[in-house]
Amino acid sequence: MAEMIAVSLSEKLAAALSASAALELSSLFAIRSGIAAAARVVDLLRTFLRAADSRRGTDALAAAWINQVRDAAFEFEDVADEYSYLSGRGFVRGCANLGAWFALSRRLRRARERLRELLVAKEEYSILPDVASAATSSAVGGSAIVISRKVADAAHFLGKEDIVGFAAHRSLLMEWLTVDAEPRRTLIAVLGMGGVGKTTLATNVFKEVAASFYFDCSAWVPVSKNFTTEDLLRRVYKELQRDVYTGAPRNVEEMNYRSLVEALQGILSKKRYLVLLDDVWDALAWYEIRSAFVDNGTRSRIIITTRSQDVANLANSTRIILLKPLPEKEAWCLFCNTTFREMADRECPRHLEHWASKILDKCSGLPLAIVSVGNLLALKEKSEFAWKNVHDSLVWDGSTDHATGQVSSILNLSIDDLPYHLKSIYPEDFFVKRKILIRMWIAEGFVEEKNHATMEDVADDYLNQLAQRSLLQIVMKNEFGRAKRFQIHDLIRELILSRTAKEGHFVFSKCTPTFESNSNYRHLVIDRCTRSDLPAPKMVSLRSLHGFKTELDASLLSHFRLLTVLNLWYIPITKLPSSVTNLFNLRYLGIRSTLIKELPHELGRLHKLQTLDTKWSMVQRLPGSITKLKGLRHLILFRRDAADFRFMYPGKAVVLPNGMKNLTCLQTLKYIEADENTVRSLGSLKQMRSLELSGVHEGNLIHLASSISKMSHLLCLGIVSRDADVQLDLEPFSPPPLNLQKFTLSGRLIGGKLPSWFGHLSSLMQLQLHSSGLKEDSIGLLSSLPRLFDLSLVDAYEEKSLTFAAGVFPVLRNLRLEDLAYLAHLEFQKGSLLALEKLMLCRCSELIKIPQGIKNLMHLNNLELCDMPIELAEKVQESQESEGKHQDARHTTIVKVIHTHNGRLLEKKFNTNLCTLQGFKDGCRSI
């Protein structure tokens, strides 16, 4: 939490320094140089904050220091945002407000003095080490040592089946320990790069041999990089004492080097012993302790694991085992054994093989890396998106010891110490939408870009971590299996409220607010309040305002000039006040499900705006000035027709002004009218990832093909034709959007055929086709798509028969056939749709017989019949009633029958068996 404050502040300070407006004034008052100095200190503070935050629960002094640093950080944030606010007003207006610049200069000076005092206090009270030692400890010692020791200790509890790829080395080591007749004390070295499995191999063999009583006594001792000779000897002594009672002195902690050596010689003088010295970095360690290990001709053995060739050379060249990274086959075996250890077959599902292979490639065959990332993936959802996020987060360290950097990077993922912030708090019974929360986090500066991943991808990973920690509950998933909506558990929410109250947040629910004068609250949630309940606090430091179902006075917004996030839901106001355009720091503006009809004409003044979300508002057009918002990343538009919150549909797309080509940062654009100017402008939006268009027709289709071909990052595409008379020809899309994961098409295709490039959409996971007039050969074009698991055909197929042959749609899980007016025969041949879990048949008026071969859908869990012919419903009902007569039924399917009668939905739900559903005489005896 503390580090995230610094992350946000660093971003704010950097943005302030990049502002060019009012440069002369800020230089005059030394504000710019002061902010630059503060930015340098904050970057250093991030190291301290990470360490201190980990000690807050056990170190009251560190906790108090962190709280004061947080307050100082908030003060710097205020200065940075105030600077941006004054700069945004321009030079002329800035000159007219010299008093504000003087006040800001004084405020910055006080904040810097306060920060210096805190740094002095840190040294005076020894709260944390200095910068150099802190950085060194973080990178080389501290956590790295703890992690390596945990890994080493865990090796004691691995079975033979967990040791993959070392069979020959294991046999050789066993031979040297138990078969080799050499009477002298012998050193054996296990050499290899960090993470290659030295400790795992040596410890596993040591444990087995020590338990066999082949040796009289044994000791397993970690050495590590920072050892002292006396401490190392004490640990060897204590380990040996566990096996041997010699009457040796018990005051081992007080013994010096000479006494320790003599005591060990006394224990080992007449015994065959086995000692494992794990992780020896320096040959000096052996030279300083070797006198303690007497060479008494009893075939004693000492194993040393090391990553240093110099240390390995202490052993005879014929007694050195060199471990190398695992080859591909063994690496895959270890990966599957770790990641899918709870599965009986321990095999990787087919849909994850692509990302599993890419992740495994990054592990470079290092067993420790493979096990670490495997443990991490075992906690993740078994979805491609979740695994892609893990893949994109694997960043190798640039340290000199490359192997250590690799292993350290992966272990950092396993530790799961990603910074996150819990400022976006929602009411108890309000669902949190994943995409909205992600965009808010980015707007508030809580997310840093990593590698080639977007901030949205990084934030999504943060959110997944919160869910893994049970801070958020997943209540709904989208078509890709990713979390779509979250809900905060009541008890968790109370904990969050307690924490945020201490950190300058303020959240209240159901209108019991109390405000202190001149309060420094940063975040405010107003939930279901009437106007009479609300005071008009002057909170100049407020950064986010969330309003839900509240009679909000729009004039209240002018009080919060440093606001970053403004999010209004179900607010019954019809106009957004023009004063909103003075919120120069605003990055997120959401007016979902409001009655707002018009946005201010000067909206373009909000140069920092990243997200504009007007979905289900009544906004019909956008002001022309929106084309000035060059940092806009997400533009979501869809207007409601009726001023009644109970009804949303039907909604309509929104018309865009000319000049949208300037918004080159746009990643999301929906739902918009596709006029010619808009379609031409799309070619400049090369960062687009999600695009939804309405009103497409033959006249602008050629320009649309050209524009979309330039969107190399496009993942989701929706095209809705202007009317039923439009004939869509998608064949000219060149190059086609081959990275699509979701495609929605509403409109008639020329000749009832999908374009040939559809067969190459290897990443496509969801496809919805409406009113397309398809023929059966187009279904064949889709049948081999390797990742398509959700297919909807709505009034999109005009043949009388539809047959799914063996081997088609190998991973399809959901199939929806709706409003297929001509469909009279539906058949599922054996070996088709092997993964299908849900089948929905809706308003197919000619389909009066139970689909032939439905018994072949052995994984079908849900069958939904919505407004289907009464004959079909009756046959399904009859099969369910007769099911008890046949005891060879194997698979139960939930059947839901839905009918619409006089505007009411009548639903019947029951369980049946696929065999009895097909009919007992239809071959089920052979199962």
mmCIF file of N, CA and C in Angstrom, residues 97-191:
data_model
loop_
_atom_site.group_PDB
_atom_site.id
_atom_site.type_symbol
_atom_site.label_atom_id
_atom_site.label_comp_id
_atom_site.label_asym_id
_atom_site.label_seq_id
_atom_site.Cartn_x
_atom_site.Cartn_y
_atom_site.Cartn_z
ATOM 1 N N ASN A 97 -3.256 35.536 -11.508
ATOM 2 C CA ASN A 97 -3.467 34.825 -10.254
ATOM 3 C C ASN A 97 -2.111 34.540 -9.591
ATOM 4 N N LEU A 98 -1.312 35.620 -9.467
ATOM 5 C CA LEU A 98 0.018 35.472 -8.891
ATOM 6 C C LEU A 98 -0.027 35.001 -7.444
ATOM 7 N N GLY A 99 -1.109 35.358 -6.752
ATOM 8 C CA GLY A 99 -1.237 34.931 -5.355
ATOM 9 C C GLY A 99 -1.244 33.416 -5.223
ATOM 10 N N ALA A 100 -1.900 32.748 -6.179
ATOM 11 C CA ALA A 100 -1.946 31.293 -6.133
ATOM 12 C C ALA A 100 -0.559 30.696 -6.349
ATOM 13 N N TRP A 101 0.246 31.320 -7.231
ATOM 14 C CA TRP A 101 1.596 30.821 -7.460
ATOM 15 C C TRP A 101 2.476 31.027 -6.235
ATOM 16 N N PHE A 102 2.331 32.182 -5.552
ATOM 17 C CA PHE A 102 3.076 32.410 -4.307
ATOM 18 C C PHE A 102 2.698 31.357 -3.256
ATOM 19 N N ALA A 103 1.380 31.104 -3.122
ATOM 20 C CA ALA A 103 0.910 30.122 -2.130
ATOM 21 C C ALA A 103 1.439 28.726 -2.447
ATOM 22 N N LEU A 104 1.467 28.385 -3.731
ATOM 23 C CA LEU A 104 1.956 27.071 -4.122
ATOM 24 C C LEU A 104 3.446 26.931 -3.833
ATOM 25 N N SER A 105 4.196 28.002 -4.066
ATOM 26 C CA SER A 105 5.628 27.977 -3.781
ATOM 27 C C SER A 105 5.882 27.737 -2.300
ATOM 28 N N ARG A 106 5.124 28.445 -1.435
ATOM 29 C CA ARG A 106 5.283 28.248 0.015
ATOM 30 C C ARG A 106 4.909 26.815 0.420
ATOM 31 N N ARG A 107 3.852 26.316 -0.172
ATOM 32 C CA ARG A 107 3.378 24.973 0.161
ATOM 33 C C ARG A 107 4.418 23.921 -0.230
ATOM 34 N N LEU A 108 5.030 24.096 -1.387
ATOM 35 C CA LEU A 108 6.061 23.171 -1.830
ATOM 36 C C LEU A 108 7.259 23.213 -0.901
ATOM 37 N N ARG A 109 7.643 24.426 -0.463
ATOM 38 C CA ARG A 109 8.783 24.564 0.433
ATOM 39 C C ARG A 109 8.519 23.841 1.753
ATOM 40 N N ARG A 110 7.317 23.986 2.288
ATOM 41 C CA ARG A 110 6.977 23.311 3.550
ATOM 42 C C ARG A 110 6.970 21.793 3.374
ATOM 43 N N ALA A 111 6.460 21.329 2.251
ATOM 44 C CA ALA A 111 6.399 19.888 2.014
ATOM 45 C C ALA A 111 7.799 19.287 1.915
ATOM 46 N N ARG A 112 8.710 20.009 1.259
ATOM 47 C CA ARG A 112 10.076 19.509 1.140
ATOM 48 C C ARG A 112 10.768 19.493 2.497
ATOM 49 N N GLU A 113 10.504 20.511 3.313
ATOM 50 C CA GLU A 113 11.080 20.533 4.666
ATOM 51 C C GLU A 113 10.555 19.354 5.482
ATOM 52 N N ARG A 114 9.255 19.080 5.340
ATOM 53 C CA ARG A 114 8.672 17.962 6.084
ATOM 54 C C ARG A 114 9.287 16.637 5.648
ATOM 55 N N LEU A 115 9.524 16.487 4.366
ATOM 56 C CA LEU A 115 10.123 15.260 3.870
ATOM 57 C C LEU A 115 11.550 15.100 4.376
ATOM 58 N N ARG A 116 12.302 16.198 4.420
ATOM 59 C CA ARG A 116 13.666 16.130 4.951
ATOM 60 C C ARG A 116 13.650 15.714 6.419
ATOM 61 N N GLU A 117 12.691 16.234 7.181
ATOM 62 C CA GLU A 117 12.574 15.858 8.597
ATOM 63 C C GLU A 117 12.316 14.359 8.747
ATOM 64 N N LEU A 118 11.483 13.820 7.864
ATOM 65 C CA LEU A 118 11.175 12.398 7.940
ATOM 66 C C LEU A 118 12.388 11.543 7.595
ATOM 67 N N LEU A 119 13.179 11.995 6.637
ATOM 68 C CA LEU A 119 14.385 11.248 6.288
ATOM 69 C C LEU A 119 15.394 11.273 7.433
ATOM 70 N N VAL A 120 15.499 12.409 8.117
ATOM 71 C CA VAL A 120 16.374 12.497 9.290
ATOM 72 C C VAL A 120 15.872 11.579 10.391
ATOM 73 N N ALA A 121 14.547 11.575 10.587
ATOM 74 C CA ALA A 121 13.964 10.709 11.623
ATOM 75 C C ALA A 121 14.215 9.239 11.317
ATOM 76 N N LYS A 122 14.194 8.894 10.064
ATOM 77 C CA LYS A 122 14.442 7.508 9.665
ATOM 78 C C LYS A 122 15.836 7.066 10.117
ATOM 79 N N GLU A 123 16.817 7.951 9.896
ATOM 80 C CA GLU A 123 18.182 7.628 10.301
ATOM 81 C C GLU A 123 18.331 7.655 11.810
ATOM 82 N N GLU A 124 17.704 8.650 12.429
ATOM 83 C CA GLU A 124 17.865 8.829 13.877
ATOM 84 C C GLU A 124 17.294 7.655 14.653
ATOM 85 N N TYR A 125 16.156 7.124 14.170
ATOM 86 C CA TYR A 125 15.497 6.034 14.900
ATOM 87 C C TYR A 125 15.758 4.668 14.271
ATOM 88 N N SER A 126 16.668 4.643 13.279
ATOM 89 C CA SER A 126 17.049 3.380 12.625
ATOM 90 C C SER A 126 15.830 2.615 12.128
ATOM 91 N N ILE A 127 14.920 3.344 11.486
ATOM 92 C CA ILE A 127 13.707 2.711 10.992
ATOM 93 C C ILE A 127 14.026 1.786 9.836
ATOM 94 N N LEU A 128 14.949 2.217 8.966
ATOM 95 C CA LEU A 128 15.352 1.405 7.829
ATOM 96 C C LEU A 128 16.814 1.698 7.527
ATOM 97 N N PRO A 129 17.508 0.782 6.841
ATOM 98 C CA PRO A 129 18.894 1.050 6.458
ATOM 99 C C PRO A 129 18.960 2.123 5.388
ATOM 100 N N ASP A 130 20.183 2.562 5.099
ATOM 101 C CA ASP A 130 20.333 3.593 4.081
ATOM 102 C C ASP A 130 20.029 3.030 2.702
ATOM 103 N N VAL A 131 20.012 3.922 1.722
ATOM 104 C CA VAL A 131 19.578 3.546 0.384
ATOM 105 C C VAL A 131 20.408 2.409 -0.176
ATOM 106 N N ALA A 132 21.734 2.540 -0.095
ATOM 107 C CA ALA A 132 22.605 1.541 -0.713
ATOM 108 C C ALA A 132 22.391 0.167 -0.100
ATOM 109 N N SER A 133 22.398 0.121 1.237
ATOM 110 C CA SER A 133 22.253 -1.179 1.878
ATOM 111 C C SER A 133 20.872 -1.731 1.683
ATOM 112 N N ALA A 134 19.873 -0.859 1.631
ATOM 113 C CA ALA A 134 18.509 -1.337 1.400
ATOM 114 C C ALA A 134 18.385 -1.962 0.036
ATOM 115 N N ALA A 135 18.973 -1.308 -0.957
ATOM 116 C CA ALA A 135 18.894 -1.840 -2.314
ATOM 117 C C ALA A 135 19.637 -3.163 -2.408
ATOM 118 N N THR A 136 20.840 -3.197 -1.773
ATOM 119 C CA THR A 136 21.626 -4.424 -1.830
ATOM 120 C C THR A 136 20.910 -5.552 -1.121
ATOM 121 N N SER A 137 20.350 -5.233 0.035
ATOM 122 C CA SER A 137 19.638 -6.259 0.791
ATOM 123 C C SER A 137 18.479 -6.802 0.008
ATOM 124 N N SER A 138 17.776 -5.913 -0.677
ATOM 125 C CA SER A 138 16.616 -6.354 -1.448
ATOM 126 C C SER A 138 17.018 -7.223 -2.608
ATOM 127 N N ALA A 139 18.137 -6.859 -3.252
ATOM 128 C CA ALA A 139 18.501 -7.567 -4.478
ATOM 129 C C ALA A 139 19.241 -8.866 -4.205
ATOM 130 N N VAL A 140 20.108 -8.870 -3.192
ATOM 131 C CA VAL A 140 20.994 -10.002 -3.012
ATOM 132 C C VAL A 140 20.697 -10.763 -1.730
ATOM 133 N N GLY A 141 20.477 -10.044 -0.664
ATOM 134 C CA GLY A 141 20.265 -10.705 0.602
ATOM 135 C C GLY A 141 18.812 -10.818 0.933
ATOM 136 N N GLY A 142 18.499 -10.536 2.211
ATOM 137 C CA GLY A 142 17.118 -10.430 2.652
ATOM 138 C C GLY A 142 16.184 -11.462 2.079
ATOM 139 N N SER A 143 15.272 -10.985 1.259
ATOM 140 C CA SER A 143 14.232 -11.843 0.732
ATOM 141 C C SER A 143 14.807 -12.965 -0.121
ATOM 142 N N ALA A 144 15.871 -12.695 -0.872
ATOM 143 C CA ALA A 144 16.451 -13.736 -1.727
ATOM 144 C C ALA A 144 16.971 -14.896 -0.890
ATOM 145 N N ILE A 145 17.622 -14.585 0.235
ATOM 146 C CA ILE A 145 18.139 -15.640 1.106
ATOM 147 C C ILE A 145 17.002 -16.430 1.726
ATOM 148 N N VAL A 146 15.990 -15.720 2.170
ATOM 149 C CA VAL A 146 14.831 -16.397 2.765
ATOM 150 C C VAL A 146 14.198 -17.342 1.764
ATOM 151 N N ILE A 147 14.039 -16.868 0.520
ATOM 152 C CA ILE A 147 13.419 -17.685 -0.520
ATOM 153 C C ILE A 147 14.262 -18.924 -0.793
ATOM 154 N N SER A 148 15.570 -18.739 -0.940
ATOM 155 C CA SER A 148 16.430 -19.877 -1.245
ATOM 156 C C SER A 148 16.420 -20.907 -0.131
ATOM 157 N N ARG A 149 16.333 -20.436 1.113
ATOM 158 C CA ARG A 149 16.286 -21.370 2.234
ATOM 159 C C ARG A 149 14.971 -22.134 2.269
ATOM 160 N N LYS A 150 13.891 -21.457 1.936
ATOM 161 C CA LYS A 150 12.600 -22.147 1.893
ATOM 162 C C LYS A 150 12.599 -23.219 0.813
ATOM 163 N N VAL A 151 13.168 -22.883 -0.327
ATOM 164 C CA VAL A 151 13.241 -23.856 -1.416
ATOM 165 C C VAL A 151 14.092 -25.046 -0.993
ATOM 166 N N ALA A 152 15.219 -24.763 -0.341
ATOM 167 C CA ALA A 152 16.092 -25.843 0.104
ATOM 168 C C ALA A 152 15.394 -26.726 1.130
ATOM 169 N N ASP A 153 14.720 -26.125 2.075
ATOM 170 C CA ASP A 153 13.999 -26.902 3.087
ATOM 171 C C ASP A 153 12.907 -27.758 2.455
ATOM 172 N N ALA A 154 12.245 -27.199 1.446
ATOM 173 C CA ALA A 154 11.169 -27.946 0.786
ATOM 174 C C ALA A 154 11.690 -29.188 0.094
ATOM 175 N N ALA A 155 12.957 -29.161 -0.312
ATOM 176 C CA ALA A 155 13.534 -30.312 -1.004
ATOM 177 C C ALA A 155 13.551 -31.557 -0.127
ATOM 178 N N HIS A 156 13.510 -31.381 1.184
ATOM 179 C CA HIS A 156 13.503 -32.523 2.097
ATOM 180 C C HIS A 156 12.233 -33.346 1.969
ATOM 181 N N PHE A 157 11.191 -32.767 1.446
ATOM 182 C CA PHE A 157 9.886 -33.414 1.465
ATOM 183 C C PHE A 157 9.410 -33.826 0.072
ATOM 184 N N LEU A 158 10.317 -33.797 -0.902
ATOM 185 C CA LEU A 158 9.974 -34.236 -2.250
ATOM 186 C C LEU A 158 10.208 -35.726 -2.382
ATOM 187 N N GLY A 159 9.307 -36.396 -3.091
ATOM 188 C CA GLY A 159 9.477 -37.815 -3.365
ATOM 189 C C GLY A 159 10.228 -38.039 -4.664
ATOM 190 N N LYS A 160 10.523 -39.298 -4.954
ATOM 191 C CA LYS A 160 11.245 -39.613 -6.183
ATOM 192 C C LYS A 160 10.481 -39.145 -7.410
ATOM 193 N N GLU A 161 9.144 -39.237 -7.331
ATOM 194 C CA GLU A 161 8.334 -38.859 -8.485
ATOM 195 C C GLU A 161 8.416 -37.372 -8.786
ATOM 196 N N ASP A 162 8.858 -36.574 -7.804
ATOM 197 C CA ASP A 162 8.986 -35.135 -8.011
ATOM 198 C C ASP A 162 10.338 -34.738 -8.594
ATOM 199 N N ILE A 163 11.259 -35.674 -8.662
ATOM 200 C CA ILE A 163 12.586 -35.398 -9.209
ATOM 201 C C ILE A 163 12.566 -35.784 -10.681
ATOM 202 N N VAL A 164 12.486 -34.797 -11.546
ATOM 203 C CA VAL A 164 12.334 -35.044 -12.980
ATOM 204 C C VAL A 164 13.605 -34.647 -13.714
ATOM 205 N N GLY A 165 14.070 -35.526 -14.590
ATOM 206 C CA GLY A 165 15.187 -35.203 -15.474
ATOM 207 C C GLY A 165 16.559 -35.492 -14.912
ATOM 208 N N PHE A 166 16.638 -36.064 -13.693
ATOM 209 C CA PHE A 166 17.942 -36.291 -13.072
ATOM 210 C C PHE A 166 18.185 -37.774 -12.784
ATOM 211 N N ALA A 167 17.549 -38.663 -13.497
ATOM 212 C CA ALA A 167 17.644 -40.089 -13.184
ATOM 213 C C ALA A 167 19.088 -40.588 -13.233
ATOM 214 N N ALA A 168 19.793 -40.212 -14.286
ATOM 215 C CA ALA A 168 21.177 -40.684 -14.421
ATOM 216 C C ALA A 168 22.071 -40.079 -13.344
ATOM 217 N N HIS A 169 21.907 -38.794 -13.067
ATOM 218 C CA HIS A 169 22.705 -38.131 -12.022
ATOM 219 C C HIS A 169 22.396 -38.725 -10.647
ATOM 220 N N ARG A 170 21.131 -39.038 -10.445
ATOM 221 C CA ARG A 170 20.736 -39.592 -9.147
ATOM 222 C C ARG A 170 21.386 -40.966 -8.931
ATOM 223 N N SER A 171 21.366 -41.773 -9.955
ATOM 224 C CA SER A 171 21.990 -43.101 -9.852
ATOM 225 C C SER A 171 23.483 -42.985 -9.587
ATOM 226 N N LEU A 172 24.127 -42.031 -10.283
ATOM 227 C CA LEU A 172 25.562 -41.849 -10.103
ATOM 228 C C LEU A 172 25.890 -41.392 -8.693
ATOM 229 N N LEU A 173 25.125 -40.478 -8.157
ATOM 230 C CA LEU A 173 25.361 -39.974 -6.805
ATOM 231 C C LEU A 173 25.130 -41.075 -5.770
ATOM 232 N N MET A 174 24.094 -41.867 -5.966
ATOM 233 C CA MET A 174 23.846 -42.996 -5.060
ATOM 234 C C MET A 174 25.017 -43.974 -5.093
ATOM 235 N N GLU A 175 25.550 -44.202 -6.281
ATOM 236 C CA GLU A 175 26.688 -45.121 -6.408
ATOM 237 C C GLU A 175 27.899 -44.601 -5.654
ATOM 238 N N TRP A 176 28.202 -43.332 -5.776
ATOM 239 C CA TRP A 176 29.373 -42.759 -5.094
ATOM 240 C C TRP A 176 29.223 -42.797 -3.575
ATOM 241 N N LEU A 177 27.995 -42.757 -3.099
ATOM 242 C CA LEU A 177 27.767 -42.747 -1.652
ATOM 243 C C LEU A 177 27.729 -44.137 -1.044
ATOM 244 N N THR A 178 27.207 -45.086 -1.767
ATOM 245 C CA THR A 178 26.942 -46.394 -1.143
ATOM 246 C C THR A 178 27.720 -47.560 -1.755
ATOM 247 N N VAL A 179 28.203 -47.416 -2.993
ATOM 248 C CA VAL A 179 28.893 -48.528 -3.657
ATOM 249 C C VAL A 179 30.393 -48.289 -3.737
ATOM 250 N N ASP A 180 30.787 -47.061 -3.931
ATOM 251 C CA ASP A 180 32.197 -46.706 -4.065
ATOM 252 C C ASP A 180 32.985 -47.198 -2.847
ATOM 253 N N ALA A 181 34.014 -47.947 -3.112
ATOM 254 C CA ALA A 181 34.792 -48.566 -2.024
ATOM 255 C C ALA A 181 35.947 -47.712 -1.550
ATOM 256 N N GLU A 182 36.107 -46.514 -2.066
ATOM 257 C CA GLU A 182 37.204 -45.638 -1.638
ATOM 258 C C GLU A 182 37.120 -45.402 -0.121
ATOM 259 N N PRO A 183 38.152 -45.790 0.646
ATOM 260 C CA PRO A 183 38.071 -45.675 2.109
ATOM 261 C C PRO A 183 38.264 -44.256 2.626
ATOM 262 N N ARG A 184 38.932 -43.422 1.859
ATOM 263 C CA ARG A 184 39.214 -42.086 2.354
ATOM 264 C C ARG A 184 37.967 -41.209 2.348
ATOM 265 N N ARG A 185 38.008 -40.208 3.192
ATOM 266 C CA ARG A 185 36.948 -39.196 3.163
ATOM 267 C C ARG A 185 36.946 -38.557 1.773
ATOM 268 N N THR A 186 35.789 -38.494 1.145
ATOM 269 C CA THR A 186 35.716 -38.051 -0.242
ATOM 270 C C THR A 186 34.741 -36.892 -0.394
ATOM 271 N N LEU A 187 35.213 -35.895 -1.112
ATOM 272 C CA LEU A 187 34.353 -34.768 -1.456
ATOM 273 C C LEU A 187 33.642 -35.042 -2.777
ATOM 274 N N ILE A 188 32.366 -34.749 -2.809
ATOM 275 C CA ILE A 188 31.560 -34.868 -4.030
ATOM 276 C C ILE A 188 30.920 -33.513 -4.286
ATOM 277 N N ALA A 189 31.025 -33.002 -5.493
ATOM 278 C CA ALA A 189 30.465 -31.683 -5.819
ATOM 279 C C ALA A 189 29.324 -31.818 -6.825
ATOM 280 N N VAL A 190 28.250 -31.119 -6.540
ATOM 281 C CA VAL A 190 27.128 -31.004 -7.482
ATOM 282 C C VAL A 190 27.131 -29.561 -7.957
ATOM 283 N N LEU A 191 27.442 -29.371 -9.224
ATOM 284 C CA LEU A 191 27.677 -28.044 -9.786
ATOM 285 C C LEU A 191 26.580 -27.677 -10.787
#
